Amino acid sequence: MGSLINLERVLSKAEQQQALSRGEIVSLLEAGEEEAEAIFEAARALRSRHFHDQIFLYGFIYFSTWCRNDCTFCYYRRSNLQSPRYRKTSGEILDIAGSLASSGVHLIDLTSGEDAPCLEQPDGYEPLANLVGEIKRRFELPVMVSPGVVTAAALKQLAAAGADWYACYQETHNRALFQRLRLDQSIDERWEAKLQALRHGLLVEEGILKGVGETAHDVVDSFESMELIGAQQVRVMSFVPQAGTPMEIWPTPDRSEELKVIAVMRLLFPDRLIPASLDIDGSAGLQARLNAGANVVTSLIPPRQGLAGVAQSTRDIDDGCRTVAGILPILEQLGLEPVAPGRYRDWVTAEKRQLARQNADRLVPAI
Ligand code: SAM
Ligand code: MD0
Ligand code: SF4
């Protein structure tokens, strides 16, 4: 960024919710340490304006680590023989969801690899849909599903069962880079799955990886795509190298990069949900991400249930640091607090109503 005065001008535009140019966004992403502090402050001010220092908490259940895909960055890629494989039963998942619900999370995120039993049978997503319905009935919490790319029929079935969110991250919107990350997968099919989810009334989370070879312009392209699709939740995760994968010696990026992306997302999407994931640096990384303007703590995992994280397969899980009780002192220190449970449900309901209106206006029938 040329000068602090210029930075002030850009931040004041953002605070007034005026559009920023590509050059302005790139300069924010390339800001130095001192300038970054000013960007974080502006991001926090916008978060306060829209969310009153109240934070949402997401419980995470990685219910199957089996996957047919071979993403170069992922520990659970099919060809990684070192990765621990498990598939939790419906009973086990309900028990875990119950303990997360009673610990005070606002949402249950059911995540898996693209697991063959689901994919090989015509009605393969019925068990997941039934599970979603049962979790909603028993615990009255919103549910997110993250099973990878699934068919329009499966999305319809999941939405009918009561799923509220579909999370599916493009990782990058640069076609050549996508192809290096998500080997033999279609960038268009992944995008189309999110469009289908929206058409069926599911809220959508879009996301990118930081430090996988993208440029600042690629990141701006991703912001434009997030805007275009109208994602209700947007995320960034720093790449963490995984043993036994082609990217195991690829360096993890400096965390200041992810923090600036979080803050710039807050400036560009002030009223959207932006996660601070515990899956990258555990609870030690939470404060910085919240200070950068995130408003959802994700990847809360009950201890000692044999569950894995995505980027950190074991970190902080069994010692209870990734629980609501474990992170509450961090929120408190920052003058933040978890939102009352009903208010998260209200937020989701209001967003789903707005999406239903948009879908009706578009008059595009879902298939
Ligand atoms: N299999 C589904 C899919 O790929 O969409 C669901 C799992 S998804 C939640 C896994 C996500 O975790 C990826 O989309 C990626 O953004 C993130 N992730 C995976 N491996 C990672 C790594 N090594 N470092 C950082 N993030 C990673
Ligand atoms: C997280 N481990 O929030 C989870 C995961 C999938 N919807 C989310 C990447 O960090
Ligand atoms: Fe499978 Fe998802 Fe990992 Fe890719 S990121 S290998 S789709 S679990």
PDB file of C-alpha atoms in Angstrom, residues 56-354:
ATOM      1  CA  PHE A  56     -21.584 -18.394  16.545  1.00  0.00           C
ATOM      2  CA  LEU A  57     -20.207 -21.813  17.517  1.00  0.00           C
ATOM      3  CA  TYR A  58     -20.164 -24.809  15.158  1.00  0.00           C
ATOM      4  CA  GLY A  59     -19.725 -28.422  16.243  1.00  0.00           C
ATOM      5  CA  PHE A  60     -17.863 -30.571  13.753  1.00  0.00           C
ATOM      6  CA  ILE A  61     -18.372 -34.292  13.108  1.00  0.00           C
ATOM      7  CA  TYR A  62     -16.040 -35.840  10.538  1.00  0.00           C
ATOM      8  CA  PHE A  63     -18.200 -38.947  10.266  1.00  0.00           C
ATOM      9  CA  SER A  64     -16.359 -40.767   7.485  1.00  0.00           C
ATOM     10  CA  THR A  65     -12.751 -40.302   6.422  1.00  0.00           C
ATOM     11  CA  TRP A  66     -13.142 -42.591   3.384  1.00  0.00           C
ATOM     12  CA  CYS A  67     -12.871 -40.755   0.103  1.00  0.00           C
ATOM     13  CA  ARG A  68     -12.824 -41.634  -3.603  1.00  0.00           C
ATOM     14  CA  ASN A  69     -10.906 -38.453  -4.462  1.00  0.00           C
ATOM     15  CA  ASP A  70      -7.204 -37.743  -4.505  1.00  0.00           C
ATOM     16  CA  CYS A  71      -6.857 -34.040  -3.659  1.00  0.00           C
ATOM     17  CA  THR A  72      -3.128 -33.277  -3.467  1.00  0.00           C
ATOM     18  CA  PHE A  73      -3.452 -31.201  -0.260  1.00  0.00           C
ATOM     19  CA  CYS A  74      -5.625 -33.605   1.747  1.00  0.00           C
ATOM     20  CA  TYR A  75      -4.565 -36.157   4.354  1.00  0.00           C
ATOM     21  CA  TYR A  76      -7.622 -38.259   3.525  1.00  0.00           C
ATOM     22  CA  ARG A  77      -6.969 -38.515  -0.243  1.00  0.00           C
ATOM     23  CA  ARG A  78      -7.707 -42.069  -1.387  1.00  0.00           C
ATOM     24  CA  SER A  79      -4.095 -42.980  -2.132  1.00  0.00           C
ATOM     25  CA  ASN A  80      -2.748 -41.951   1.292  1.00  0.00           C
ATOM     26  CA  LEU A  81      -2.154 -45.255   3.038  1.00  0.00           C
ATOM     27  CA  GLN A  82      -1.063 -43.439   6.227  1.00  0.00           C
ATOM     28  CA  SER A  83      -4.412 -41.793   6.830  1.00  0.00           C
ATOM     29  CA  PRO A  84      -6.634 -43.351   9.508  1.00  0.00           C
ATOM     30  CA  ARG A  85      -9.959 -44.478   8.025  1.00  0.00           C
ATOM     31  CA  TYR A  86     -13.158 -44.774   9.966  1.00  0.00           C
ATOM     32  CA  ARG A  87     -16.879 -44.595   9.271  1.00  0.00           C
ATOM     33  CA  LYS A  88     -19.075 -43.758  12.265  1.00  0.00           C
ATOM     34  CA  THR A  89     -22.473 -45.475  12.613  1.00  0.00           C
ATOM     35  CA  SER A  90     -25.688 -43.436  12.823  1.00  0.00           C
ATOM     36  CA  GLY A  91     -25.922 -44.312  16.524  1.00  0.00           C
ATOM     37  CA  GLU A  92     -22.401 -43.046  17.184  1.00  0.00           C
ATOM     38  CA  ILE A  93     -23.033 -39.859  15.225  1.00  0.00           C
ATOM     39  CA  LEU A  94     -26.239 -39.167  17.173  1.00  0.00           C
ATOM     40  CA  ASP A  95     -24.383 -39.631  20.466  1.00  0.00           C
ATOM     41  CA  ILE A  96     -21.639 -37.232  19.385  1.00  0.00           C
ATOM     42  CA  ALA A  97     -24.204 -34.705  18.108  1.00  0.00           C
ATOM     43  CA  GLY A  98     -25.944 -34.983  21.503  1.00  0.00           C
ATOM     44  CA  SER A  99     -22.781 -34.204  23.426  1.00  0.00           C
ATOM     45  CA  LEU A 100     -22.000 -31.275  21.118  1.00  0.00           C
ATOM     46  CA  ALA A 101     -25.564 -29.971  21.499  1.00  0.00           C
ATOM     47  CA  SER A 102     -25.420 -30.104  25.284  1.00  0.00           C
ATOM     48  CA  SER A 103     -22.026 -28.375  25.273  1.00  0.00           C
ATOM     49  CA  GLY A 104     -23.719 -25.336  23.711  1.00  0.00           C
ATOM     50  CA  VAL A 105     -22.864 -25.345  19.980  1.00  0.00           C
ATOM     51  CA  HIS A 106     -25.275 -23.543  17.630  1.00  0.00           C
ATOM     52  CA  LEU A 107     -24.936 -25.899  14.661  1.00  0.00           C
ATOM     53  CA  ILE A 108     -23.871 -29.455  13.830  1.00  0.00           C
ATOM     54  CA  ASP A 109     -21.624 -29.839  10.760  1.00  0.00           C
ATOM     55  CA  LEU A 110     -21.717 -33.367   9.281  1.00  0.00           C
ATOM     56  CA  THR A 111     -18.616 -33.753   7.121  1.00  0.00           C
ATOM     57  CA  SER A 112     -17.179 -36.699   5.197  1.00  0.00           C
ATOM     58  CA  GLY A 113     -15.028 -37.698   2.282  1.00  0.00           C
ATOM     59  CA  GLU A 114     -16.829 -38.674  -0.915  1.00  0.00           C
ATOM     60  CA  ASP A 115     -17.514 -42.058   0.575  1.00  0.00           C
ATOM     61  CA  ALA A 116     -18.185 -44.994  -1.776  1.00  0.00           C
ATOM     62  CA  PRO A 117     -21.204 -46.606  -0.029  1.00  0.00           C
ATOM     63  CA  CYS A 118     -23.127 -43.373  -0.478  1.00  0.00           C
ATOM     64  CA  LEU A 119     -22.049 -42.973  -4.064  1.00  0.00           C
ATOM     65  CA  GLU A 120     -22.568 -46.523  -5.271  1.00  0.00           C
ATOM     66  CA  GLN A 121     -26.231 -46.905  -4.337  1.00  0.00           C
ATOM     67  CA  PRO A 122     -29.096 -45.039  -5.988  1.00  0.00           C
ATOM     68  CA  ASP A 123     -30.428 -43.931  -2.625  1.00  0.00           C
ATOM     69  CA  GLY A 124     -27.013 -43.676  -1.015  1.00  0.00           C
ATOM     70  CA  TYR A 125     -27.648 -40.363   0.737  1.00  0.00           C
ATOM     71  CA  GLU A 126     -30.794 -41.582   2.469  1.00  0.00           C
ATOM     72  CA  PRO A 127     -28.900 -42.551   5.662  1.00  0.00           C
ATOM     73  CA  LEU A 128     -27.338 -39.066   5.804  1.00  0.00           C
ATOM     74  CA  ALA A 129     -30.724 -37.446   5.161  1.00  0.00           C
ATOM     75  CA  ASN A 130     -32.301 -39.567   7.912  1.00  0.00           C
ATOM     76  CA  LEU A 131     -29.512 -38.563  10.259  1.00  0.00           C
ATOM     77  CA  VAL A 132     -30.058 -34.876   9.483  1.00  0.00           C
ATOM     78  CA  GLY A 133     -33.778 -35.278  10.224  1.00  0.00           C
ATOM     79  CA  GLU A 134     -33.085 -37.094  13.496  1.00  0.00           C
ATOM     80  CA  ILE A 135     -30.537 -34.495  14.678  1.00  0.00           C
ATOM     81  CA  LYS A 136     -33.001 -31.701  13.934  1.00  0.00           C
ATOM     82  CA  ARG A 137     -35.787 -33.496  15.794  1.00  0.00           C
ATOM     83  CA  ARG A 138     -33.725 -34.417  18.840  1.00  0.00           C
ATOM     84  CA  PHE A 139     -31.558 -31.348  19.313  1.00  0.00           C
ATOM     85  CA  GLU A 140     -33.401 -28.583  17.439  1.00  0.00           C
ATOM     86  CA  LEU A 141     -30.171 -27.248  16.014  1.00  0.00           C
ATOM     87  CA  PRO A 142     -29.421 -26.136  12.455  1.00  0.00           C
ATOM     88  CA  VAL A 143     -27.405 -28.695  10.482  1.00  0.00           C
ATOM     89  CA  MET A 144     -24.696 -28.242   7.850  1.00  0.00           C
ATOM     90  CA  VAL A 145     -23.725 -31.049   5.488  1.00  0.00           C
ATOM     91  CA  SER A 146     -20.268 -31.252   3.873  1.00  0.00           C
ATOM     92  CA  PRO A 147     -20.168 -34.560   1.977  1.00  0.00           C
ATOM     93  CA  GLY A 148     -18.303 -33.186  -1.078  1.00  0.00           C
ATOM     94  CA  VAL A 149     -19.917 -32.960  -4.505  1.00  0.00           C
ATOM     95  CA  VAL A 150     -23.275 -34.747  -4.568  1.00  0.00           C
ATOM     96  CA  THR A 151     -26.064 -34.976  -7.142  1.00  0.00           C
ATOM     97  CA  ALA A 152     -28.957 -32.520  -7.366  1.00  0.00           C
ATOM     98  CA  ALA A 153     -31.265 -35.358  -6.240  1.00  0.00           C
ATOM     99  CA  ALA A 154     -29.172 -35.909  -3.099  1.00  0.00           C
ATOM    100  CA  LEU A 155     -29.188 -32.171  -2.333  1.00  0.00           C
ATOM    101  CA  LYS A 156     -32.947 -32.131  -2.718  1.00  0.00           C
ATOM    102  CA  GLN A 157     -33.259 -35.088  -0.355  1.00  0.00           C
ATOM    103  CA  LEU A 158     -30.928 -33.478   2.211  1.00  0.00           C
ATOM    104  CA  ALA A 159     -32.821 -30.173   2.015  1.00  0.00           C
ATOM    105  CA  ALA A 160     -36.159 -31.985   2.416  1.00  0.00           C
ATOM    106  CA  ALA A 161     -34.776 -33.743   5.511  1.00  0.00           C
ATOM    107  CA  GLY A 162     -34.105 -30.343   7.052  1.00  0.00           C
ATOM    108  CA  ALA A 163     -30.438 -29.635   6.269  1.00  0.00           C
ATOM    109  CA  ASP A 164     -29.829 -25.889   6.476  1.00  0.00           C
ATOM    110  CA  TRP A 165     -26.354 -25.512   4.949  1.00  0.00           C
ATOM    111  CA  TYR A 166     -24.268 -27.071   2.201  1.00  0.00           C
ATOM    112  CA  ALA A 167     -20.524 -26.461   2.582  1.00  0.00           C
ATOM    113  CA  CYS A 168     -18.357 -27.142  -0.456  1.00  0.00           C
ATOM    114  CA  TYR A 169     -15.193 -25.140  -0.990  1.00  0.00           C
ATOM    115  CA  GLN A 170     -13.837 -24.450  -4.425  1.00  0.00           C
ATOM    116  CA  GLU A 171     -10.364 -23.848  -2.788  1.00  0.00           C
ATOM    117  CA  THR A 172      -9.485 -21.593  -5.730  1.00  0.00           C
ATOM    118  CA  HIS A 173     -11.362 -20.179  -8.696  1.00  0.00           C
ATOM    119  CA  ASN A 174      -8.269 -20.366 -10.899  1.00  0.00           C
ATOM    120  CA  ARG A 175      -8.954 -23.304 -13.243  1.00  0.00           C
ATOM    121  CA  ALA A 176      -5.331 -24.375 -13.698  1.00  0.00           C
ATOM    122  CA  LEU A 177      -4.635 -24.278  -9.954  1.00  0.00           C
ATOM    123  CA  PHE A 178      -7.900 -26.122  -9.181  1.00  0.00           C
ATOM    124  CA  GLN A 179      -6.782 -28.916 -11.491  1.00  0.00           C
ATOM    125  CA  ARG A 180      -3.477 -29.226  -9.597  1.00  0.00           C
ATOM    126  CA  LEU A 181      -5.277 -29.366  -6.243  1.00  0.00           C
ATOM    127  CA  ARG A 182      -8.354 -31.411  -7.008  1.00  0.00           C
ATOM    128  CA  LEU A 183      -6.975 -34.007  -9.411  1.00  0.00           C
ATOM    129  CA  ASP A 184      -9.486 -35.360 -11.933  1.00  0.00           C
ATOM    130  CA  GLN A 185     -12.366 -33.322 -10.503  1.00  0.00           C
ATOM    131  CA  SER A 186     -14.508 -30.854 -12.404  1.00  0.00           C
ATOM    132  CA  ILE A 187     -14.407 -27.237 -11.262  1.00  0.00           C
ATOM    133  CA  ASP A 188     -17.760 -26.694 -12.998  1.00  0.00           C
ATOM    134  CA  GLU A 189     -19.469 -29.640 -11.300  1.00  0.00           C
ATOM    135  CA  ARG A 190     -18.256 -28.434  -7.905  1.00  0.00           C
ATOM    136  CA  TRP A 191     -19.663 -24.974  -8.609  1.00  0.00           C
ATOM    137  CA  GLU A 192     -22.894 -26.365 -10.022  1.00  0.00           C
ATOM    138  CA  ALA A 193     -23.458 -28.410  -6.837  1.00  0.00           C
ATOM    139  CA  LYS A 194     -23.535 -25.149  -4.865  1.00  0.00           C
ATOM    140  CA  LEU A 195     -25.972 -23.582  -7.331  1.00  0.00           C
ATOM    141  CA  GLN A 196     -28.215 -26.624  -7.007  1.00  0.00           C
ATOM    142  CA  ALA A 197     -28.024 -26.418  -3.226  1.00  0.00           C
ATOM    143  CA  LEU A 198     -29.133 -22.769  -3.334  1.00  0.00           C
ATOM    144  CA  ARG A 199     -31.994 -23.666  -5.694  1.00  0.00           C
ATOM    145  CA  HIS A 200     -33.155 -26.233  -3.148  1.00  0.00           C
ATOM    146  CA  GLY A 201     -33.112 -23.617  -0.423  1.00  0.00           C
ATOM    147  CA  LEU A 202     -29.866 -24.609   1.289  1.00  0.00           C
ATOM    148  CA  LEU A 203     -27.546 -21.867   2.508  1.00  0.00           C
ATOM    149  CA  VAL A 204     -24.077 -22.227   1.021  1.00  0.00           C
ATOM    150  CA  GLU A 205     -20.562 -21.907   2.367  1.00  0.00           C
ATOM    151  CA  GLU A 206     -17.785 -21.146  -0.135  1.00  0.00           C
ATOM    152  CA  GLY A 207     -14.090 -21.179   0.716  1.00  0.00           C
ATOM    153  CA  ILE A 208     -10.498 -20.933  -0.405  1.00  0.00           C
ATOM    154  CA  LEU A 209      -7.147 -22.337   0.639  1.00  0.00           C
ATOM    155  CA  LYS A 210      -4.299 -19.898   1.324  1.00  0.00           C
ATOM    156  CA  GLY A 211      -0.729 -20.729   0.400  1.00  0.00           C
ATOM    157  CA  VAL A 212      -1.280 -23.244  -2.384  1.00  0.00           C
ATOM    158  CA  GLY A 213       0.244 -21.166  -5.173  1.00  0.00           C
ATOM    159  CA  GLU A 214      -2.513 -18.591  -5.659  1.00  0.00           C
ATOM    160  CA  THR A 215      -1.794 -14.920  -6.466  1.00  0.00           C
ATOM    161  CA  ALA A 216      -3.462 -11.880  -4.888  1.00  0.00           C
ATOM    162  CA  HIS A 217      -5.441 -11.518  -8.124  1.00  0.00           C
ATOM    163  CA  ASP A 218      -6.659 -15.120  -7.781  1.00  0.00           C
ATOM    164  CA  VAL A 219      -7.885 -14.241  -4.290  1.00  0.00           C
ATOM    165  CA  VAL A 220      -9.774 -11.227  -5.664  1.00  0.00           C
ATOM    166  CA  ASP A 221     -11.294 -13.515  -8.322  1.00  0.00           C
ATOM    167  CA  SER A 222     -12.420 -15.793  -5.496  1.00  0.00           C
ATOM    168  CA  PHE A 223     -14.027 -12.841  -3.675  1.00  0.00           C
ATOM    169  CA  GLU A 224     -15.879 -12.013  -6.904  1.00  0.00           C
ATOM    170  CA  SER A 225     -17.096 -15.609  -7.176  1.00  0.00           C
ATOM    171  CA  MET A 226     -18.239 -15.597  -3.535  1.00  0.00           C
ATOM    172  CA  GLU A 227     -20.218 -12.457  -4.287  1.00  0.00           C
ATOM    173  CA  LEU A 228     -21.602 -13.886  -7.521  1.00  0.00           C
ATOM    174  CA  ILE A 229     -22.916 -17.052  -5.910  1.00  0.00           C
ATOM    175  CA  GLY A 230     -24.218 -15.138  -2.899  1.00  0.00           C
ATOM    176  CA  ALA A 231     -22.591 -17.457  -0.334  1.00  0.00           C
ATOM    177  CA  GLN A 232     -23.983 -16.861   3.156  1.00  0.00           C
ATOM    178  CA  GLN A 233     -20.731 -18.039   4.745  1.00  0.00           C
ATOM    179  CA  VAL A 234     -17.238 -17.511   3.315  1.00  0.00           C
ATOM    180  CA  ARG A 235     -13.970 -18.938   4.562  1.00  0.00           C
ATOM    181  CA  VAL A 236     -10.247 -19.165   4.112  1.00  0.00           C
ATOM    182  CA  MET A 237      -7.933 -21.823   5.563  1.00  0.00           C
ATOM    183  CA  SER A 238      -4.142 -21.787   5.539  1.00  0.00           C
ATOM    184  CA  PHE A 239      -2.782 -24.864   3.848  1.00  0.00           C
ATOM    185  CA  VAL A 240      -1.230 -27.308   6.357  1.00  0.00           C
ATOM    186  CA  PRO A 241       1.113 -29.915   4.808  1.00  0.00           C
ATOM    187  CA  GLN A 242       0.020 -33.513   5.332  1.00  0.00           C
ATOM    188  CA  ALA A 243       2.239 -36.603   5.653  1.00  0.00           C
ATOM    189  CA  GLY A 244       1.988 -39.060   2.797  1.00  0.00           C
ATOM    190  CA  THR A 245       0.602 -36.543   0.258  1.00  0.00           C
ATOM    191  CA  PRO A 246       2.250 -34.954  -2.793  1.00  0.00           C
ATOM    192  CA  MET A 247       2.243 -31.593  -0.962  1.00  0.00           C
ATOM    193  CA  GLU A 248       3.853 -32.880   2.239  1.00  0.00           C
ATOM    194  CA  ILE A 249       6.938 -30.676   1.797  1.00  0.00           C
ATOM    195  CA  TRP A 250       5.019 -27.655   0.483  1.00  0.00           C
ATOM    196  CA  PRO A 251       5.419 -24.883   3.118  1.00  0.00           C
ATOM    197  CA  THR A 252       2.534 -23.682   5.235  1.00  0.00           C
ATOM    198  CA  PRO A 253       1.981 -19.949   4.633  1.00  0.00           C
ATOM    199  CA  ASP A 254       2.611 -17.235   7.205  1.00  0.00           C
ATOM    200  CA  ARG A 255      -0.620 -16.811   9.158  1.00  0.00           C
ATOM    201  CA  SER A 256      -0.692 -13.058   8.488  1.00  0.00           C
ATOM    202  CA  GLU A 257      -1.825 -13.980   4.952  1.00  0.00           C
ATOM    203  CA  GLU A 258      -4.926 -15.849   6.146  1.00  0.00           C
ATOM    204  CA  LEU A 259      -5.691 -13.117   8.679  1.00  0.00           C
ATOM    205  CA  LYS A 260      -5.649 -10.422   6.003  1.00  0.00           C
ATOM    206  CA  VAL A 261      -7.994 -12.502   3.838  1.00  0.00           C
ATOM    207  CA  ILE A 262     -10.379 -12.916   6.803  1.00  0.00           C
ATOM    208  CA  ALA A 263     -10.313  -9.151   7.420  1.00  0.00           C
ATOM    209  CA  VAL A 264     -10.798  -8.239   3.753  1.00  0.00           C
ATOM    210  CA  MET A 265     -13.707 -10.706   3.530  1.00  0.00           C
ATOM    211  CA  ARG A 266     -15.265  -8.903   6.505  1.00  0.00           C
ATOM    212  CA  LEU A 267     -14.858  -5.555   4.683  1.00  0.00           C
ATOM    213  CA  LEU A 268     -16.366  -6.924   1.471  1.00  0.00           C
ATOM    214  CA  PHE A 269     -19.073  -9.116   3.070  1.00  0.00           C
ATOM    215  CA  PRO A 270     -19.764  -7.334   6.368  1.00  0.00           C
ATOM    216  CA  ASP A 271     -22.988  -9.190   7.200  1.00  0.00           C
ATOM    217  CA  ARG A 272     -21.881 -12.685   6.123  1.00  0.00           C
ATOM    218  CA  LEU A 273     -20.570 -15.418   8.407  1.00  0.00           C
ATOM    219  CA  ILE A 274     -16.789 -15.862   8.430  1.00  0.00           C
ATOM    220  CA  PRO A 275     -15.198 -18.771  10.325  1.00  0.00           C
ATOM    221  CA  ALA A 276     -12.204 -18.824  12.612  1.00  0.00           C
ATOM    222  CA  SER A 277     -11.378 -22.509  12.192  1.00  0.00           C
ATOM    223  CA  LEU A 278      -9.811 -24.420  15.064  1.00  0.00           C
ATOM    224  CA  ASP A 279      -8.677 -26.953  12.485  1.00  0.00           C
ATOM    225  CA  ILE A 280      -5.571 -25.028  11.455  1.00  0.00           C
ATOM    226  CA  ASP A 281      -3.751 -23.900  14.609  1.00  0.00           C
ATOM    227  CA  GLY A 282      -6.059 -25.235  17.311  1.00  0.00           C
ATOM    228  CA  SER A 283      -7.181 -22.948  20.123  1.00  0.00           C
ATOM    229  CA  ALA A 284      -3.839 -21.075  20.008  1.00  0.00           C
ATOM    230  CA  GLY A 285      -4.866 -19.599  16.665  1.00  0.00           C
ATOM    231  CA  LEU A 286      -8.351 -18.499  17.693  1.00  0.00           C
ATOM    232  CA  GLN A 287      -7.632 -15.073  19.130  1.00  0.00           C
ATOM    233  CA  ALA A 288      -5.864 -13.795  15.993  1.00  0.00           C
ATOM    234  CA  ARG A 289      -8.630 -14.997  13.689  1.00  0.00           C
ATOM    235  CA  LEU A 290     -11.351 -13.396  15.813  1.00  0.00           C
ATOM    236  CA  ASN A 291      -9.294 -10.210  15.980  1.00  0.00           C
ATOM    237  CA  ALA A 292      -9.200 -10.192  12.188  1.00  0.00           C
ATOM    238  CA  GLY A 293     -13.014 -10.073  12.053  1.00  0.00           C
ATOM    239  CA  ALA A 294     -14.193 -13.696  12.016  1.00  0.00           C
ATOM    240  CA  ASN A 295     -17.529 -14.342  13.753  1.00  0.00           C
ATOM    241  CA  VAL A 296     -17.939 -18.128  13.804  1.00  0.00           C
ATOM    242  CA  VAL A 297     -15.771 -20.581  15.735  1.00  0.00           C
ATOM    243  CA  THR A 298     -15.767 -23.788  13.694  1.00  0.00           C
ATOM    244  CA  SER A 299     -14.446 -27.283  14.206  1.00  0.00           C
ATOM    245  CA  LEU A 300     -15.454 -27.694  17.858  1.00  0.00           C
ATOM    246  CA  ILE A 301     -14.932 -31.415  18.504  1.00  0.00           C
ATOM    247  CA  PRO A 302     -15.876 -33.457  21.583  1.00  0.00           C
ATOM    248  CA  PRO A 303     -12.808 -35.051  23.166  1.00  0.00           C
ATOM    249  CA  ARG A 304     -12.045 -38.783  23.218  1.00  0.00           C
ATOM    250  CA  GLN A 305     -14.589 -39.921  20.629  1.00  0.00           C
ATOM    251  CA  GLY A 306     -12.043 -41.038  18.056  1.00  0.00           C
ATOM    252  CA  LEU A 307     -12.830 -38.148  15.713  1.00  0.00           C
ATOM    253  CA  ALA A 308     -10.448 -36.397  13.331  1.00  0.00           C
ATOM    254  CA  GLY A 309      -9.998 -32.847  12.113  1.00  0.00           C
ATOM    255  CA  VAL A 310      -9.474 -32.014   8.456  1.00  0.00           C
ATOM    256  CA  ALA A 311      -6.201 -30.066   8.359  1.00  0.00           C
ATOM    257  CA  GLN A 312      -5.110 -31.060  11.891  1.00  0.00           C
ATOM    258  CA  SER A 313      -6.110 -34.672  12.314  1.00  0.00           C
ATOM    259  CA  THR A 314      -5.483 -34.801  16.090  1.00  0.00           C
ATOM    260  CA  ARG A 315      -4.372 -31.385  17.399  1.00  0.00           C
ATOM    261  CA  ASP A 316      -6.149 -30.169  20.553  1.00  0.00           C
ATOM    262  CA  ILE A 317      -8.900 -32.741  20.089  1.00  0.00           C
ATOM    263  CA  ASP A 318      -8.462 -35.194  22.943  1.00  0.00           C
ATOM    264  CA  ASP A 319      -7.332 -32.664  25.555  1.00  0.00           C
ATOM    265  CA  GLY A 320     -10.634 -30.801  25.253  1.00  0.00           C
ATOM    266  CA  CYS A 321      -9.217 -27.510  23.897  1.00  0.00           C
ATOM    267  CA  ARG A 322     -11.547 -27.733  20.922  1.00  0.00           C
ATOM    268  CA  THR A 323     -14.695 -27.664  23.070  1.00  0.00           C
ATOM    269  CA  VAL A 324     -17.069 -24.823  23.941  1.00  0.00           C
ATOM    270  CA  ALA A 325     -15.766 -24.796  27.533  1.00  0.00           C
ATOM    271  CA  GLY A 326     -12.184 -24.774  26.210  1.00  0.00           C
ATOM    272  CA  ILE A 327     -12.654 -21.685  24.037  1.00  0.00           C
ATOM    273  CA  LEU A 328     -15.026 -19.592  26.203  1.00  0.00           C
ATOM    274  CA  PRO A 329     -12.170 -17.932  28.127  1.00  0.00           C
ATOM    275  CA  ILE A 330     -10.671 -16.783  24.804  1.00  0.00           C
ATOM    276  CA  LEU A 331     -13.952 -15.189  23.728  1.00  0.00           C
ATOM    277  CA  GLU A 332     -14.311 -13.529  27.108  1.00  0.00           C
ATOM    278  CA  GLN A 333     -10.816 -12.055  26.971  1.00  0.00           C
ATOM    279  CA  LEU A 334     -11.697 -10.431  23.664  1.00  0.00           C
ATOM    280  CA  GLY A 335     -14.973  -8.982  24.938  1.00  0.00           C
ATOM    281  CA  LEU A 336     -16.954 -11.410  22.779  1.00  0.00           C
ATOM    282  CA  GLU A 337     -19.673 -13.854  23.772  1.00  0.00           C
ATOM    283  CA  PRO A 338     -21.559 -16.757  22.212  1.00  0.00           C
ATOM    284  CA  VAL A 339     -24.899 -15.703  20.794  1.00  0.00           C
ATOM    285  CA  ALA A 340     -28.062 -16.998  22.509  1.00  0.00           C
ATOM    286  CA  PRO A 341     -29.031 -20.288  20.757  1.00  0.00           C
ATOM    287  CA  GLY A 342     -32.339 -18.990  19.422  1.00  0.00           C
ATOM    288  CA  ARG A 343     -30.647 -16.055  17.724  1.00  0.00           C
ATOM    289  CA  TYR A 344     -28.511 -18.264  15.533  1.00  0.00           C
ATOM    290  CA  ARG A 345     -31.644 -20.187  14.487  1.00  0.00           C
ATOM    291  CA  ASP A 346     -33.338 -16.858  13.734  1.00  0.00           C
ATOM    292  CA  TRP A 347     -30.396 -15.772  11.558  1.00  0.00           C
ATOM    293  CA  VAL A 348     -30.580 -19.021   9.579  1.00  0.00           C
ATOM    294  CA  THR A 349     -34.361 -18.774   9.213  1.00  0.00           C
ATOM    295  CA  ALA A 350     -34.176 -15.185   7.975  1.00  0.00           C
ATOM    296  CA  GLU A 351     -31.477 -16.067   5.423  1.00  0.00           C
ATOM    297  CA  LYS A 352     -33.454 -19.086   4.193  1.00  0.00           C
ATOM    298  CA  ARG A 353     -36.549 -16.916   3.770  1.00  0.00           C
ATOM    299  CA  GLN A 354     -34.581 -14.406   1.749  1.00  0.00           C
TER     300      GLN A 354
END
